[in-house]
PDB file of C-alpha atoms in Angstrom:
ATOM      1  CA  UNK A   5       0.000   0.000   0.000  1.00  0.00           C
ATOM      2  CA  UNK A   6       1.197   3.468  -0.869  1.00  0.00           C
ATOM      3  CA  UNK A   7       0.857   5.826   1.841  1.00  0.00           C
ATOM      4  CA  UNK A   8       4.142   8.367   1.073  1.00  0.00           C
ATOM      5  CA  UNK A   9       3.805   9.485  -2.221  1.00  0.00           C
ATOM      6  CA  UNK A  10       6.488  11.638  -4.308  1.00  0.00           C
ATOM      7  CA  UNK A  11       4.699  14.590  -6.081  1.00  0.00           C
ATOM      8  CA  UNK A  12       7.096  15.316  -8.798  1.00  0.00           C
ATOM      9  CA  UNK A  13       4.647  17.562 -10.727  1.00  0.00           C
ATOM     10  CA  UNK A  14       3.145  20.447  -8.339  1.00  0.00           C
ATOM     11  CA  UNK A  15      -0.690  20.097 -10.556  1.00  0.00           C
ATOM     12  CA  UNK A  16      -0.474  16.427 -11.649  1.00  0.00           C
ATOM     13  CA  UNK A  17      -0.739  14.171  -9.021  1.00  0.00           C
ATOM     14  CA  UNK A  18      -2.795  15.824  -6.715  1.00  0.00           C
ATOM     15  CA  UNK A  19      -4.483  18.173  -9.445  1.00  0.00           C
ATOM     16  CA  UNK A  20      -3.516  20.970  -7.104  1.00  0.00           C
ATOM     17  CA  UNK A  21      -5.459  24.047  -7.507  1.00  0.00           C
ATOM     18  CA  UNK A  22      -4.739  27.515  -7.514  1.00  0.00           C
ATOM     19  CA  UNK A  23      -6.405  28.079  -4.530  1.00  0.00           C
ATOM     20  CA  UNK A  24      -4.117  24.696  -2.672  1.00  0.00           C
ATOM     21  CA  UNK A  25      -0.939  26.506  -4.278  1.00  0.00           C
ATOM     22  CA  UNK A  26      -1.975  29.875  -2.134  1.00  0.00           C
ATOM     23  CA  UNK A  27      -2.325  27.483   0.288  1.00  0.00           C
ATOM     24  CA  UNK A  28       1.126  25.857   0.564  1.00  0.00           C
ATOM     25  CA  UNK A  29       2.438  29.434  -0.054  1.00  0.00           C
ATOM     26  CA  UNK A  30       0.879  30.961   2.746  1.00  0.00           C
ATOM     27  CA  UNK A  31       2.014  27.434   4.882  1.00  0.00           C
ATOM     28  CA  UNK A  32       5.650  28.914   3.774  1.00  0.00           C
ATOM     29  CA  UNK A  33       5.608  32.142   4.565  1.00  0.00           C
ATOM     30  CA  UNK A  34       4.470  31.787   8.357  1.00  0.00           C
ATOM     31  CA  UNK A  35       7.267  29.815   8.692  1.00  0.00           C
ATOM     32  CA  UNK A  36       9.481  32.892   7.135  1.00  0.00           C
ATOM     33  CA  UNK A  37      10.942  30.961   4.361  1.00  0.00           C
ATOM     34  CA  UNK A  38      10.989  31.711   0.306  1.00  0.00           C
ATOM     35  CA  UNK A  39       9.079  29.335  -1.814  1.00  0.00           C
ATOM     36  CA  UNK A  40       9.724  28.363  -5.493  1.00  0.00           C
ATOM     37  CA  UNK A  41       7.376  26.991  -8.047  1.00  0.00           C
ATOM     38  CA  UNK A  42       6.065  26.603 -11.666  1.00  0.00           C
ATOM     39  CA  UNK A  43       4.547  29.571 -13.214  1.00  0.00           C
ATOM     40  CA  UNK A  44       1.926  28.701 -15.331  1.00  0.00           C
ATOM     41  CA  UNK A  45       0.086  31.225 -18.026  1.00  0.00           C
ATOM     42  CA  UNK A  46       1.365  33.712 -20.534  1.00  0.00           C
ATOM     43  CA  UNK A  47      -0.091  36.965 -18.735  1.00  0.00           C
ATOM     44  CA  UNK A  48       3.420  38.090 -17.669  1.00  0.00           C
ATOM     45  CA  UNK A  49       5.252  36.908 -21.449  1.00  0.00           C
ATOM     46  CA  UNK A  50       7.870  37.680 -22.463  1.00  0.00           C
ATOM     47  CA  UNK A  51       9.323  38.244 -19.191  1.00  0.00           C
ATOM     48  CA  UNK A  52       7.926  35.276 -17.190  1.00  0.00           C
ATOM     49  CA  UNK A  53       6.716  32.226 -19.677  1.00  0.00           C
ATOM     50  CA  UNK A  54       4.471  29.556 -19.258  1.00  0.00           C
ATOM     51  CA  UNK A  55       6.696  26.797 -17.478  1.00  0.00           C
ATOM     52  CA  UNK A  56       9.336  29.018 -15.863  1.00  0.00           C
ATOM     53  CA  UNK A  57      10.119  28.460 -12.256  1.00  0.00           C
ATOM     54  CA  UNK A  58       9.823  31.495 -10.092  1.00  0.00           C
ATOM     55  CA  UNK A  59      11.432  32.280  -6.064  1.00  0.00           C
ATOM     56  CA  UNK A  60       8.660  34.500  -4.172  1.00  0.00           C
ATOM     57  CA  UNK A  61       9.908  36.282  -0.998  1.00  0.00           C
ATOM     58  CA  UNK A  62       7.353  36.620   1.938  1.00  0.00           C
ATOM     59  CA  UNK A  63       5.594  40.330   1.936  1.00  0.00           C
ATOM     60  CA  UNK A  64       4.760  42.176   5.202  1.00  0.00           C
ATOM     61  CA  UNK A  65       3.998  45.477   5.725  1.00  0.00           C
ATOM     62  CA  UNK A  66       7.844  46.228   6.831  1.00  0.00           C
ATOM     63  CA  UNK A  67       8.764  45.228   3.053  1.00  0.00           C
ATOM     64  CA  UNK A  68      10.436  47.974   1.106  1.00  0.00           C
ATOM     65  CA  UNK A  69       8.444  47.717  -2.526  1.00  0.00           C
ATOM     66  CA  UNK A  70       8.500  49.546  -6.035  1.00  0.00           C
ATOM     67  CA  UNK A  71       7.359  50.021  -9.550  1.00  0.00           C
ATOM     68  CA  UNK A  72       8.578  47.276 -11.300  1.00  0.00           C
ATOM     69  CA  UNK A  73       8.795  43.896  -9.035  1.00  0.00           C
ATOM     70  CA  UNK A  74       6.642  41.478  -9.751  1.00  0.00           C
ATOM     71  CA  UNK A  75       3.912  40.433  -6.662  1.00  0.00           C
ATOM     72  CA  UNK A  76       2.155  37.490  -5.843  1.00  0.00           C
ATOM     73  CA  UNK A  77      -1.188  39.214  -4.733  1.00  0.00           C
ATOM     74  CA  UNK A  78      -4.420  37.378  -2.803  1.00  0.00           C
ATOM     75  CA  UNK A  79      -7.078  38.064  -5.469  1.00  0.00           C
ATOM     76  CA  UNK A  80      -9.494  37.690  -2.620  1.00  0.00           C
ATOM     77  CA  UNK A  81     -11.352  34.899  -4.715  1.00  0.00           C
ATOM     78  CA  UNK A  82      -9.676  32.214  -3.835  1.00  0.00           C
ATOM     79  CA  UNK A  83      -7.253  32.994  -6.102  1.00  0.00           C
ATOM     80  CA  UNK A  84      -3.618  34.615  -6.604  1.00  0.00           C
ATOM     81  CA  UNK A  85      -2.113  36.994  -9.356  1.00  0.00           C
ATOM     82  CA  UNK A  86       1.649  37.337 -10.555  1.00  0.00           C
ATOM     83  CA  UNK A  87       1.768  40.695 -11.745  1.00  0.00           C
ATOM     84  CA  UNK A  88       4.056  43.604 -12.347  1.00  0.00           C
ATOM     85  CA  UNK A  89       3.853  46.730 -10.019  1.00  0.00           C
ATOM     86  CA  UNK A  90       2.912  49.557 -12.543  1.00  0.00           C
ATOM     87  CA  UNK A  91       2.105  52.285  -9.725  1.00  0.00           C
ATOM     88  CA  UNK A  92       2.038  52.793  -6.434  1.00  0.00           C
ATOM     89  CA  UNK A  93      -0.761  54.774  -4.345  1.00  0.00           C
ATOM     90  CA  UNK A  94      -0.456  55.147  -1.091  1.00  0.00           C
ATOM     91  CA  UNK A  95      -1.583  52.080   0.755  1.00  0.00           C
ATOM     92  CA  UNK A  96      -2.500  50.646  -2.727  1.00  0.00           C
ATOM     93  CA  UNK A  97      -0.720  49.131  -5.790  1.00  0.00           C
ATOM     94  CA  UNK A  98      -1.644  49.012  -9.585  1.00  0.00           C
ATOM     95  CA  UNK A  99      -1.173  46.311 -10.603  1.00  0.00           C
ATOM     96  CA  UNK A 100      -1.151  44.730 -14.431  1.00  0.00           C
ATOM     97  CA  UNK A 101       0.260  41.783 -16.414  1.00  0.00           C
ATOM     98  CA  UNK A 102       3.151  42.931 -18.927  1.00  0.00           C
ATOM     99  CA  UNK A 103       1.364  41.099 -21.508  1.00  0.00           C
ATOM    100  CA  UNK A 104      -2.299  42.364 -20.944  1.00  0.00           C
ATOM    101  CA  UNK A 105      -3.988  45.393 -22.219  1.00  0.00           C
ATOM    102  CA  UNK A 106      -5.973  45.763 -19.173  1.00  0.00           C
ATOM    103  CA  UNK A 107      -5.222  46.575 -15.419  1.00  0.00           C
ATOM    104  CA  UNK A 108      -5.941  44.255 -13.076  1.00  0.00           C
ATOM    105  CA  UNK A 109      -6.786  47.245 -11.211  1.00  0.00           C
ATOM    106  CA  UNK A 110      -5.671  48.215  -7.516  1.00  0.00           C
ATOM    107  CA  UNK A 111      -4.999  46.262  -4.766  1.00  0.00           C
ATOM    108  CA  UNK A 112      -4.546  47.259  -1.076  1.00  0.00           C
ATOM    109  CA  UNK A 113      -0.720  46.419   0.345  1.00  0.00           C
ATOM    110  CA  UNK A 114      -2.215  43.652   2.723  1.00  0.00           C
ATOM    111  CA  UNK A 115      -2.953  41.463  -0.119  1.00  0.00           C
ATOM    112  CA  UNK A 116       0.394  40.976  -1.230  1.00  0.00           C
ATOM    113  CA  UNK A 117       1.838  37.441  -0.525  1.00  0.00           C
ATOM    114  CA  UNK A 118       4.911  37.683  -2.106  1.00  0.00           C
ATOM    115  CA  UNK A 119       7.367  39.554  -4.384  1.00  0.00           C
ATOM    116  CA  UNK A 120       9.385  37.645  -7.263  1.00  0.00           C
ATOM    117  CA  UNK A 121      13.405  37.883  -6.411  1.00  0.00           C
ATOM    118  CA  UNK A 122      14.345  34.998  -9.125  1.00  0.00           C
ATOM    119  CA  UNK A 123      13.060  34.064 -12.525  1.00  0.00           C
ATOM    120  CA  UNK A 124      14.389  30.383 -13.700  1.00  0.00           C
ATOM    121  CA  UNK A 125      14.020  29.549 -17.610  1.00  0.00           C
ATOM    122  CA  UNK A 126      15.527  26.273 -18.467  1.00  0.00           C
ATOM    123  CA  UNK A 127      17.536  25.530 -15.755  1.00  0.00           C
ATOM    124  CA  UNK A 128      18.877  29.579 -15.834  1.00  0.00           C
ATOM    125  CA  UNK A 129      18.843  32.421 -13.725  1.00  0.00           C
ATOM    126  CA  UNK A 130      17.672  35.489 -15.737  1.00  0.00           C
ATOM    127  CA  UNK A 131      19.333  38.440 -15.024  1.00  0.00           C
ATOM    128  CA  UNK A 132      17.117  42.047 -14.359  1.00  0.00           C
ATOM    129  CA  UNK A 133      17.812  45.345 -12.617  1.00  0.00           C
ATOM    130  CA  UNK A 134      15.818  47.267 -10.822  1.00  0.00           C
ATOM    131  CA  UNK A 135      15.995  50.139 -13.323  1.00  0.00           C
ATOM    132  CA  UNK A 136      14.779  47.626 -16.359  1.00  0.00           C
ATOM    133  CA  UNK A 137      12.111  46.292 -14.402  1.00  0.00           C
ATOM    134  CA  UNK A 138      11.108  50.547 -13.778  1.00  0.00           C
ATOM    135  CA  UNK A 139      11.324  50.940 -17.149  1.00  0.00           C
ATOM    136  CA  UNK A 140       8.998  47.773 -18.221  1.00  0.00           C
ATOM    137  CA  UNK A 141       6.743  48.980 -15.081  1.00  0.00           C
ATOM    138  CA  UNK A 142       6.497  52.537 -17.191  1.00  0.00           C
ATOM    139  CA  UNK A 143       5.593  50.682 -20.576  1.00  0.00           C
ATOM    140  CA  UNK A 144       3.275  48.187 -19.131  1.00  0.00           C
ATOM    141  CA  UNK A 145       1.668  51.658 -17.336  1.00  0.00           C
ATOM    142  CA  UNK A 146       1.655  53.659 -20.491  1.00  0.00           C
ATOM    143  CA  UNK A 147       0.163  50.899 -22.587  1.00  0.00           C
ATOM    144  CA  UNK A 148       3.062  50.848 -24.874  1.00  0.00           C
ATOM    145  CA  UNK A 149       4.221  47.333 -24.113  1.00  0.00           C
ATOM    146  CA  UNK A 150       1.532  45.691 -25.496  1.00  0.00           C
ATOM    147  CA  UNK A 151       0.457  48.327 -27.954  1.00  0.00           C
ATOM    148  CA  UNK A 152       3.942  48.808 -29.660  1.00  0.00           C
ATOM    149  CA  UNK A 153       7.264  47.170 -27.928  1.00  0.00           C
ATOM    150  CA  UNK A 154       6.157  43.348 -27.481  1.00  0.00           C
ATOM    151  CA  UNK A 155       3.910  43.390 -31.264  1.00  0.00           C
ATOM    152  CA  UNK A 156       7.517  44.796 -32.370  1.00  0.00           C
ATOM    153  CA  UNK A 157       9.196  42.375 -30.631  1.00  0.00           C
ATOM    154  CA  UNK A 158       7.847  39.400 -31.733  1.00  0.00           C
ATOM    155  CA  UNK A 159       7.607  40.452 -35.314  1.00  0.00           C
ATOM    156  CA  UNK A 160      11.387  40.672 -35.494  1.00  0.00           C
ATOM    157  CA  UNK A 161      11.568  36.940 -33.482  1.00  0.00           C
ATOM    158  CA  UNK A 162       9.593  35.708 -36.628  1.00  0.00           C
ATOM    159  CA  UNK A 163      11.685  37.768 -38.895  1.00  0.00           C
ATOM    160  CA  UNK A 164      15.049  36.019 -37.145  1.00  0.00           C
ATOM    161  CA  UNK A 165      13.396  33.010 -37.391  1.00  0.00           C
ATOM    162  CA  UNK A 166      12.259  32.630 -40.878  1.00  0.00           C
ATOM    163  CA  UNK A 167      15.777  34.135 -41.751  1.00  0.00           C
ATOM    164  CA  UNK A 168      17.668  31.444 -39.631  1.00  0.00           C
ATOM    165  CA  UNK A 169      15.590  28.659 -41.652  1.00  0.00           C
ATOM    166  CA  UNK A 170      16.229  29.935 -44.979  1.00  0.00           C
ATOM    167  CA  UNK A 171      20.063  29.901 -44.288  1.00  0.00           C
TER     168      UNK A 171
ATOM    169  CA  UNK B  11      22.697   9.034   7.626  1.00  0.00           C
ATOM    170  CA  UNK B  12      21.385   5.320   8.844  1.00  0.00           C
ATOM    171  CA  UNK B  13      18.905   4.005   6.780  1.00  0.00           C
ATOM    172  CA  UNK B  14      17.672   0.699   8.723  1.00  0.00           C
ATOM    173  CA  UNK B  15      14.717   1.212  10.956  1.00  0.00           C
ATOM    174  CA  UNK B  16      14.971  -0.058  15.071  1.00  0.00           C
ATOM    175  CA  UNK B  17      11.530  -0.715  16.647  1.00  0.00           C
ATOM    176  CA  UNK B  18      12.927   0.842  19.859  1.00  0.00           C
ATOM    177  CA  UNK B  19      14.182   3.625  18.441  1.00  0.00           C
ATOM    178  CA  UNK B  20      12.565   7.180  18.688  1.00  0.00           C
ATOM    179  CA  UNK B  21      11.765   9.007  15.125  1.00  0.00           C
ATOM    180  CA  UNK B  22      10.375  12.656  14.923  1.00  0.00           C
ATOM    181  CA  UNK B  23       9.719  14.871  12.190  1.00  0.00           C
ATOM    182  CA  UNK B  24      12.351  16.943  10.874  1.00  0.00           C
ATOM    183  CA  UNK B  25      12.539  21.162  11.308  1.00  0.00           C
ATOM    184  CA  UNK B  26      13.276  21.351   7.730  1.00  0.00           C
ATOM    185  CA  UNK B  27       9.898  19.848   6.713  1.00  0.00           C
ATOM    186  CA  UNK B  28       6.603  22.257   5.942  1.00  0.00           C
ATOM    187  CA  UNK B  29       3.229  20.058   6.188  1.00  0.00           C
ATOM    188  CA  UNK B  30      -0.470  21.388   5.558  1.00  0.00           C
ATOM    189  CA  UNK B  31      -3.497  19.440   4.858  1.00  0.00           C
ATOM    190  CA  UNK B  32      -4.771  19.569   1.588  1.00  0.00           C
ATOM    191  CA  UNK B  33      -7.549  17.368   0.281  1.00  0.00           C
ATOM    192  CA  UNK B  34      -7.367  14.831   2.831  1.00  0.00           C
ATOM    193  CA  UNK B  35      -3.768  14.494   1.774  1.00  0.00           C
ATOM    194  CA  UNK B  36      -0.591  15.922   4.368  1.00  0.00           C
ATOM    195  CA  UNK B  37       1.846  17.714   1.835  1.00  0.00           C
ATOM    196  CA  UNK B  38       4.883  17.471   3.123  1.00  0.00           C
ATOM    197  CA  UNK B  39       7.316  19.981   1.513  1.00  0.00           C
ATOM    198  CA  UNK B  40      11.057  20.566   2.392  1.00  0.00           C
ATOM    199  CA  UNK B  41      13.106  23.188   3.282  1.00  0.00           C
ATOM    200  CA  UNK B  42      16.371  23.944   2.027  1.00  0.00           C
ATOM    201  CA  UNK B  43      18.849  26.973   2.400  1.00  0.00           C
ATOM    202  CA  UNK B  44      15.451  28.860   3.570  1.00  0.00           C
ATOM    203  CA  UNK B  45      13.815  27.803   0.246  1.00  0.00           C
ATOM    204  CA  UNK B  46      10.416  25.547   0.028  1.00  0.00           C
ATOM    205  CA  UNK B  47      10.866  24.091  -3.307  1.00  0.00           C
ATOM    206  CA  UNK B  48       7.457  23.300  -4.982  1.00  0.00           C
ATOM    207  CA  UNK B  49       8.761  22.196  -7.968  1.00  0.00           C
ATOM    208  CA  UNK B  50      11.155  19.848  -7.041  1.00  0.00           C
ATOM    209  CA  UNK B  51      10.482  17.526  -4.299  1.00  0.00           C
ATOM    210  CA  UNK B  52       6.673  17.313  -2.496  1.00  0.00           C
ATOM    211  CA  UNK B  53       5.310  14.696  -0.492  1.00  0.00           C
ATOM    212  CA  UNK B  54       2.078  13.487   0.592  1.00  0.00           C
ATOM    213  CA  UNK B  55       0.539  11.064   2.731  1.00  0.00           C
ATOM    214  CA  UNK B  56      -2.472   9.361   2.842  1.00  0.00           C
ATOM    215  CA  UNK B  57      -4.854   8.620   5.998  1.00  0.00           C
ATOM    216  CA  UNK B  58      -3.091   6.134   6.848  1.00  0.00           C
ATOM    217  CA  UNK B  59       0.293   8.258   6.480  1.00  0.00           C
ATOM    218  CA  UNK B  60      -0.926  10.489   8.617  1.00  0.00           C
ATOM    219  CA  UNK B  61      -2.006   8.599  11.232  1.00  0.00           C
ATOM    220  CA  UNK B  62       1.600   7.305  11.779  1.00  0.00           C
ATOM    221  CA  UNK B  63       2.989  11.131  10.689  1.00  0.00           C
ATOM    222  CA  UNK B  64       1.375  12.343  13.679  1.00  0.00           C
ATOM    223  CA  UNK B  65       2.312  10.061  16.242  1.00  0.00           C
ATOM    224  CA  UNK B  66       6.047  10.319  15.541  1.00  0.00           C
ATOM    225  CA  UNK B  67       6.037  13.077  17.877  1.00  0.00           C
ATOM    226  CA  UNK B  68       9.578  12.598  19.360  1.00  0.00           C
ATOM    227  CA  UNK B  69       8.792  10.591  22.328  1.00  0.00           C
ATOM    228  CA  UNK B  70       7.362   7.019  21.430  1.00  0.00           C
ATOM    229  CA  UNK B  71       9.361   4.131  20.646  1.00  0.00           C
ATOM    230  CA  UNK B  72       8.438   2.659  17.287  1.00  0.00           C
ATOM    231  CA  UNK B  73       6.609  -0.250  18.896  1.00  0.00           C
ATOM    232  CA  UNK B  74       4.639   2.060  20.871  1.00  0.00           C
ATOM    233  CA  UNK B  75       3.148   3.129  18.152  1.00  0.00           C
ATOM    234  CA  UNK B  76       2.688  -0.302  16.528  1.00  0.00           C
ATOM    235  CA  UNK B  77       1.133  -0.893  19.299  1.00  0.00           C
ATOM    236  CA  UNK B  78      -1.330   1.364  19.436  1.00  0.00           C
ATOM    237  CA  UNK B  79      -2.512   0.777  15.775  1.00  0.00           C
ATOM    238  CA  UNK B  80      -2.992  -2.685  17.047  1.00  0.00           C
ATOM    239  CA  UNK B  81      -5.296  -1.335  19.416  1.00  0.00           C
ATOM    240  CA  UNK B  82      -7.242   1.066  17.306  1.00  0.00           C
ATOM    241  CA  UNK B  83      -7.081  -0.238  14.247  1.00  0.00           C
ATOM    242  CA  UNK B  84      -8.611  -3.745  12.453  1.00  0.00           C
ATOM    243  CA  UNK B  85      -5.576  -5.404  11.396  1.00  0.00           C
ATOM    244  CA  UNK B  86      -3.160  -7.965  11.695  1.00  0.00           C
ATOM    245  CA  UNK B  87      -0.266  -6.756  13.345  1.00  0.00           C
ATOM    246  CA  UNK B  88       2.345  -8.218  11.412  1.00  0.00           C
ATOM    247  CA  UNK B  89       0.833  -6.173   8.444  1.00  0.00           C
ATOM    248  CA  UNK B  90       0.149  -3.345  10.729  1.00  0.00           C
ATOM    249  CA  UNK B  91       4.276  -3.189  11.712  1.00  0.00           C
ATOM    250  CA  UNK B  92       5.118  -3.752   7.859  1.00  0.00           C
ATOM    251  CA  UNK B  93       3.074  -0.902   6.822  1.00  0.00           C
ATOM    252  CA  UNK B  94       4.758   1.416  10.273  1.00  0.00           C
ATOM    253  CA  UNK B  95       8.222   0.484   9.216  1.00  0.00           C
ATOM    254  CA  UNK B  96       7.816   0.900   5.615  1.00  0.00           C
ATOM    255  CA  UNK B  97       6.529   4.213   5.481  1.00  0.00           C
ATOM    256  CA  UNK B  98       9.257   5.303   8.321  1.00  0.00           C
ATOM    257  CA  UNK B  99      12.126   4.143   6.049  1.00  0.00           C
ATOM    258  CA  UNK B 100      10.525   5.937   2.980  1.00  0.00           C
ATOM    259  CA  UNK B 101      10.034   9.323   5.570  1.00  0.00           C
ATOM    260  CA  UNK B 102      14.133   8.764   6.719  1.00  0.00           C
ATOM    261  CA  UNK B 103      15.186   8.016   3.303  1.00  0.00           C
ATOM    262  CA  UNK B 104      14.362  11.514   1.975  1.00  0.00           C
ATOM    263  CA  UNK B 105      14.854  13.081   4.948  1.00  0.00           C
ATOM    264  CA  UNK B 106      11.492  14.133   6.140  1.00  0.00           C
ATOM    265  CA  UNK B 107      11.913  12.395   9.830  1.00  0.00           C
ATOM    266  CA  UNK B 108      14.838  11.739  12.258  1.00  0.00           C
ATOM    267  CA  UNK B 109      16.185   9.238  14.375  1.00  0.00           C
ATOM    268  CA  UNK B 110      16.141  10.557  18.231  1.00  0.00           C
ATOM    269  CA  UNK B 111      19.635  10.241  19.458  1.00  0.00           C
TER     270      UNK B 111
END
């Protein structure tokens, strides 16, 4: 009979939800320790992708926090958002997906859970600053990002590509 | 780190080991250089996991708790002790629990 069981895929085996991942997160954090995981979702593309793994820092209301990092917030229906900081207002944030049009609109600081200190892709640390991740907080803000940069972006990754197959 | 499992040995759960109940399954998730890693390595236990998970509370002998499955539980003991030691050299084997020196 199997009574310890290895869960080598956080949503597989135990179909864990979104709301059993805030769970385990918040199970972390009262014991003061960081907690990485899967990402899943393209809301936050290219910066976090579907599959990267990310390190989330506990919050509290001590935290120093700025345009730019990326927050684990308590959606407040069962569910949590990682999201880019666009703007900060007072006791509230702004914040939105770098690849959504919309806002997700404001959120008091109490709901934060977390804030993202490391994004793994493929077994790498990617590198940011704070000043690039105030300047994508600015673009994501001004609407530009999605309007302009990322379109832009990805039209030249097809360009490179097409290229690179042709060769 | 020894392996083998004594029946009159104590075992408690390691400080380096998260647990929360989450449908009717303990996840059991470990801590390492201050870092929970959900991706890598999560356990769980079933009822019957957690029955013995909460009973290796740092002071009972191994047989103890056999022992008191015996008594609350309907089945053979032999099976009973198979199942105790099993799971307890799974729980040592990937660190989740301790031997009490």
């Amino acid at each position: 009979m199997v009574l310890l069981k290895r869960l080598s895929n956080l949503d597989s085996n135990l179909q864990i939800s979104n709301l059993n991942l805030k769970d385990l997160i918040t199970a972390v954090f009262k014991n003061d320790k960081k907690v990485r995981f899967k990402t899943y979702g393209h809301s936050m593309s290219p910066f976090i992708k579907d599959g990267d793994i990310v390190t989330l820092k506990p919050y509290s209301a001590h935290s120093l926090i700025k345009p730019g990092d990326i927050a684990a917030v308590n959606r407040g229906n069962k569910k949590i958002i990682v999201h880019r900081i666009t703007r900060i207002d007072g006791e509230k944030i702004l914040l939105k997906g770098d690849n959504c049009i919309e806002f997700d609109g404001h959120f008091i600081k109490e709901n934060i859970m977390g804030i993202i200190t490391n994004i793994e892709r493929n077994g790498k640390k990617l590198r940011s600053s704070r000043v690039t991740n105030l300047i994508i907080a600015c673009l994501s803000g001004s609407g530009l990002l999605t309007s302009h940069i990322l379109p832009f972006l990805r039209h030249m990754k097809s360009k490179k590509e097409a290229f690179a197959r042709h060769v | 780190m020894d392996g083998n499992v004594y029946k009159n040995k104590i075992y408690k759960k390691s400080e380096n080991i998260i647990a929360r109940t989450i449908e009717n399954e303990l996840i059991l998730v470990p801590v390492s250089a201050d870092i929970a890693d959900l991706d890598a390595s999560l356990f769980s236990l079933n009822q019957t996991g957690i029955e013995i998970w909460n009973r290796l509370d740092g002071k009972r002998v191994l047989n103890e708790i056999v022992q008191e499955f015996d008594e609350n539980f309907d089945a053979h003991k032999d099976v009973i002790m198979k199942d105790v030691c099993g799971i307890i050299q799974e729980l040592l084997k990937h660190g989740i629990i301790e031997k009490v020196e």
